[in-house]
Amino acid sequence: MNNRIYFIASVILMLFVTQQSRADEPNLRHIRSLLMVCMNNSKTTDSLYKSLAVIKNPAGVITAYLATLSACKAKLSWNPYMKVKHLNNAEATYKTAVNADPHNIEIRFLRFSVEHNVPGFLGFNKDLVTDRNEIITQLGKKNYGTGDKDLTVAIIKFLLNSKRCTPAQNEDLNKHLAELK
C-alpha cells in the first residue's frame, strides 16, 4: 500500500514539474509570429528581446531568436553606429546559438536569413554557405530540430527563393518540399 501511494505521489509530482517547466518555456510558434511584427516595429522588438533575455540558460534556438532580434534592432535603427553595433551583437549571439545546437535548422535558418538580407559590403555574410549546407544536410536526414512542418516548408521555400543554392541543391530542396506537402 505504501509503495502504491509513493508511486502515485511520484507520478503527480512528475506531472506537476513537467507542466511547470513547459509553462516556463517560451512558445516558439508565438515567438515566430511576433518576429514578423518585429521586422517593422521597434517597440515589439524591444519587448520581445527583453522577455527572452531574462531566460536563464536559454536553449540555442532562443539564443538565435535573441540574435535575430538584435538584427531587427539594427534594421530599425536610424543611427549607422547603432546599426553596426546591433549587427555585431547579432553575429556574436548567433555563434553562441550555433555552438549550443549546431545541427538545428531553425538556428541556421535564422542566421542565414539575416546574412542573406544584410548588404554584402558590411561583411556580415560569412556563414551563408555553411548554414545553407547544414540546413540541406539536416533536411536530408529529416532532422527538423525545433522546426514544425510549416517552418520547415518556409525554410525550404526561402532557400529556393534566395538563389544561393546550386542546381543540385535546388533539386534536393524541391524533393523535400514535395515530401512535406
Short mmCIF file of C-alpha atoms in Angstrom, two decimals, residues 3-170:
data_model
loop_
_atom_site.label_atom_id
_atom_site.label_comp_id
_atom_site.label_asym_id
_atom_site.label_seq_id
_atom_site.Cartn_x
_atom_site.Cartn_y
_atom_site.Cartn_z
CA ASN A 3 4.60 1.67 -2.34
CA ARG A 4 1.41 2.38 -4.26
CA ILE A 5 0.92 5.76 -2.54
CA TYR A 6 4.59 6.59 -3.10
CA PHE A 7 4.25 5.72 -6.80
CA ILE A 8 1.09 7.83 -7.25
CA ALA A 9 2.65 10.77 -5.39
CA SER A 10 5.77 10.48 -7.58
CA VAL A 11 3.69 10.48 -10.77
CA ILE A 12 1.70 13.53 -9.61
CA LEU A 13 4.92 15.36 -8.71
CA MET A 14 6.49 14.49 -12.07
CA LEU A 15 3.41 15.75 -13.91
CA PHE A 16 3.47 18.97 -11.91
CA VAL A 17 7.19 19.56 -12.56
CA THR A 18 6.77 18.76 -16.27
CA GLN A 19 3.83 21.16 -16.58
CA GLN A 20 5.69 23.84 -14.66
CA SER A 21 8.78 23.58 -16.89
CA ARG A 22 6.61 23.70 -20.01
CA ALA A 23 4.90 26.83 -18.71
CA ASP A 24 8.31 28.50 -18.28
CA GLU A 25 9.46 27.62 -21.79
CA PRO A 26 8.67 30.18 -24.42
CA ASN A 27 6.25 29.13 -27.13
CA LEU A 28 8.27 29.01 -30.35
CA ARG A 29 5.18 29.39 -32.54
CA HIS A 30 4.29 32.57 -30.67
CA ILE A 31 7.86 33.88 -30.94
CA ARG A 32 7.86 33.16 -34.68
CA SER A 33 4.63 35.09 -35.18
CA LEU A 34 5.88 38.02 -33.09
CA LEU A 35 9.10 38.09 -35.08
CA MET A 36 7.12 39.01 -38.18
CA VAL A 37 5.78 42.06 -36.33
CA CYS A 38 9.27 42.90 -35.04
CA MET A 39 10.55 43.43 -38.55
CA ASN A 40 8.74 46.78 -38.63
CA ASN A 41 8.05 47.67 -35.00
CA SER A 42 10.80 48.68 -32.60
CA LYS A 43 8.55 48.52 -29.51
CA THR A 44 7.63 44.89 -30.20
CA THR A 45 11.28 44.13 -30.94
CA ASP A 46 12.43 45.63 -27.64
CA SER A 47 9.64 43.96 -25.69
CA LEU A 48 10.28 40.50 -27.11
CA TYR A 49 14.04 40.93 -26.71
CA LYS A 50 13.64 41.85 -23.04
CA SER A 51 11.30 38.93 -22.36
CA LEU A 52 13.70 36.43 -23.95
CA ALA A 53 16.85 37.98 -22.46
CA VAL A 54 15.74 37.19 -18.89
CA ILE A 55 15.54 33.45 -19.54
CA LYS A 56 18.20 31.65 -17.55
CA ASN A 57 20.20 29.14 -19.57
CA PRO A 58 18.22 29.58 -22.78
CA ALA A 59 18.18 26.86 -25.40
CA GLY A 60 20.19 27.51 -28.54
CA VAL A 61 17.07 28.36 -30.52
CA ILE A 62 16.09 31.06 -28.01
CA THR A 63 19.61 32.48 -28.25
CA ALA A 64 19.20 32.54 -32.03
CA TYR A 65 15.97 34.49 -31.68
CA LEU A 66 17.80 36.99 -29.46
CA ALA A 67 20.39 37.36 -32.23
CA THR A 68 17.64 37.84 -34.80
CA LEU A 69 16.02 40.49 -32.62
CA SER A 70 19.38 42.29 -32.45
CA ALA A 71 19.43 42.24 -36.24
CA CYS A 72 15.90 43.68 -36.23
CA LYS A 73 17.13 46.44 -33.93
CA ALA A 74 19.85 47.17 -36.49
CA LYS A 75 17.29 47.35 -39.27
CA LEU A 76 15.05 49.68 -37.29
CA SER A 77 17.80 51.98 -36.02
CA TRP A 78 18.45 55.21 -37.90
CA ASN A 79 21.94 55.66 -36.40
CA PRO A 80 24.67 53.93 -38.50
CA TYR A 81 26.81 53.32 -35.42
CA MET A 82 23.92 51.57 -33.66
CA LYS A 83 23.15 49.54 -36.77
CA VAL A 84 26.69 48.12 -36.80
CA LYS A 85 26.67 47.65 -33.01
CA HIS A 86 23.44 45.61 -33.19
CA LEU A 87 24.76 43.58 -36.13
CA ASN A 88 27.97 42.80 -34.22
CA ASN A 89 25.87 41.70 -31.25
CA ALA A 90 23.72 39.54 -33.54
CA GLU A 91 26.79 37.89 -35.07
CA ALA A 92 28.29 37.03 -31.67
CA THR A 93 24.96 35.77 -30.36
CA TYR A 94 24.42 33.57 -33.43
CA LYS A 95 27.81 31.96 -32.80
CA THR A 96 26.71 31.11 -29.27
CA ALA A 97 23.42 29.66 -30.57
CA VAL A 98 25.11 27.55 -33.24
CA ASN A 99 27.66 26.25 -30.73
CA ALA A 100 24.81 25.26 -28.40
CA ASP A 101 22.91 23.33 -31.11
CA PRO A 102 24.95 23.08 -34.34
CA HIS A 103 22.51 20.86 -36.27
CA ASN A 104 19.33 22.82 -35.56
CA ILE A 105 17.91 24.03 -38.86
CA GLU A 106 15.88 26.78 -37.22
CA ILE A 107 19.01 28.34 -35.74
CA ARG A 108 20.88 28.00 -39.03
CA PHE A 109 17.92 29.41 -40.95
CA LEU A 110 17.62 32.46 -38.70
CA ARG A 111 21.28 33.31 -39.23
CA PHE A 112 21.10 32.51 -42.96
CA SER A 113 18.07 34.75 -43.47
CA VAL A 114 19.69 37.69 -41.68
CA GLU A 115 23.01 37.29 -43.52
CA HIS A 116 21.15 36.95 -46.82
CA ASN A 117 19.40 40.29 -46.25
CA VAL A 118 22.30 42.32 -44.86
CA PRO A 119 24.21 44.20 -47.59
CA GLY A 120 27.32 42.22 -48.52
CA PHE A 121 29.72 45.17 -48.22
CA LEU A 122 29.14 45.17 -44.45
CA GLY A 123 30.85 41.78 -44.13
CA PHE A 124 28.10 40.08 -42.14
CA ASN A 125 27.60 37.20 -44.57
CA LYS A 126 30.45 34.86 -43.63
CA ASP A 127 28.25 31.88 -42.75
CA LEU A 128 25.85 31.75 -45.69
CA VAL A 129 27.41 28.73 -47.37
CA THR A 130 28.00 26.85 -44.11
CA ASP A 131 24.43 27.44 -42.92
CA ARG A 132 22.90 26.59 -46.30
CA ASN A 133 24.86 23.33 -46.46
CA GLU A 134 24.00 22.38 -42.88
CA ILE A 135 20.31 23.08 -43.41
CA ILE A 136 20.26 20.94 -46.54
CA THR A 137 22.18 18.15 -44.79
CA GLN A 138 19.72 18.11 -41.88
CA LEU A 139 16.75 18.20 -44.24
CA GLY A 140 18.21 15.15 -45.96
CA LYS A 141 18.36 13.39 -42.59
CA LYS A 142 14.81 14.58 -41.81
CA ASN A 143 16.24 16.22 -38.70
CA TYR A 144 13.95 19.23 -38.39
CA GLY A 145 15.00 20.04 -34.83
CA THR A 146 12.66 22.60 -33.31
CA GLY A 147 11.01 23.28 -36.66
CA ASP A 148 7.48 22.11 -37.31
CA LYS A 149 6.15 21.29 -40.78
CA ASP A 150 5.12 24.87 -41.56
CA LEU A 151 8.51 26.26 -40.58
CA THR A 152 10.35 23.55 -42.49
CA VAL A 153 8.35 24.31 -45.64
CA ALA A 154 9.06 28.04 -45.16
CA ILE A 155 12.79 27.34 -44.76
CA ILE A 156 12.87 25.30 -47.96
CA LYS A 157 10.96 27.96 -49.90
CA PHE A 158 13.24 30.69 -48.56
CA LEU A 159 16.33 28.75 -49.64
CA LEU A 160 14.88 28.18 -53.10
CA ASN A 161 13.94 31.86 -53.48
CA SER A 162 17.30 33.06 -52.17
CA LYS A 163 19.05 31.94 -55.36
CA ARG A 164 22.01 30.94 -53.17
CA CYS A 165 21.76 27.19 -53.82
CA THR A 166 23.34 25.08 -56.54
CA PRO A 167 21.09 23.41 -59.12
CA ALA A 168 21.63 20.04 -57.36
CA GLN A 169 20.68 21.58 -54.01
CA ASN A 170 17.58 23.16 -55.56
#
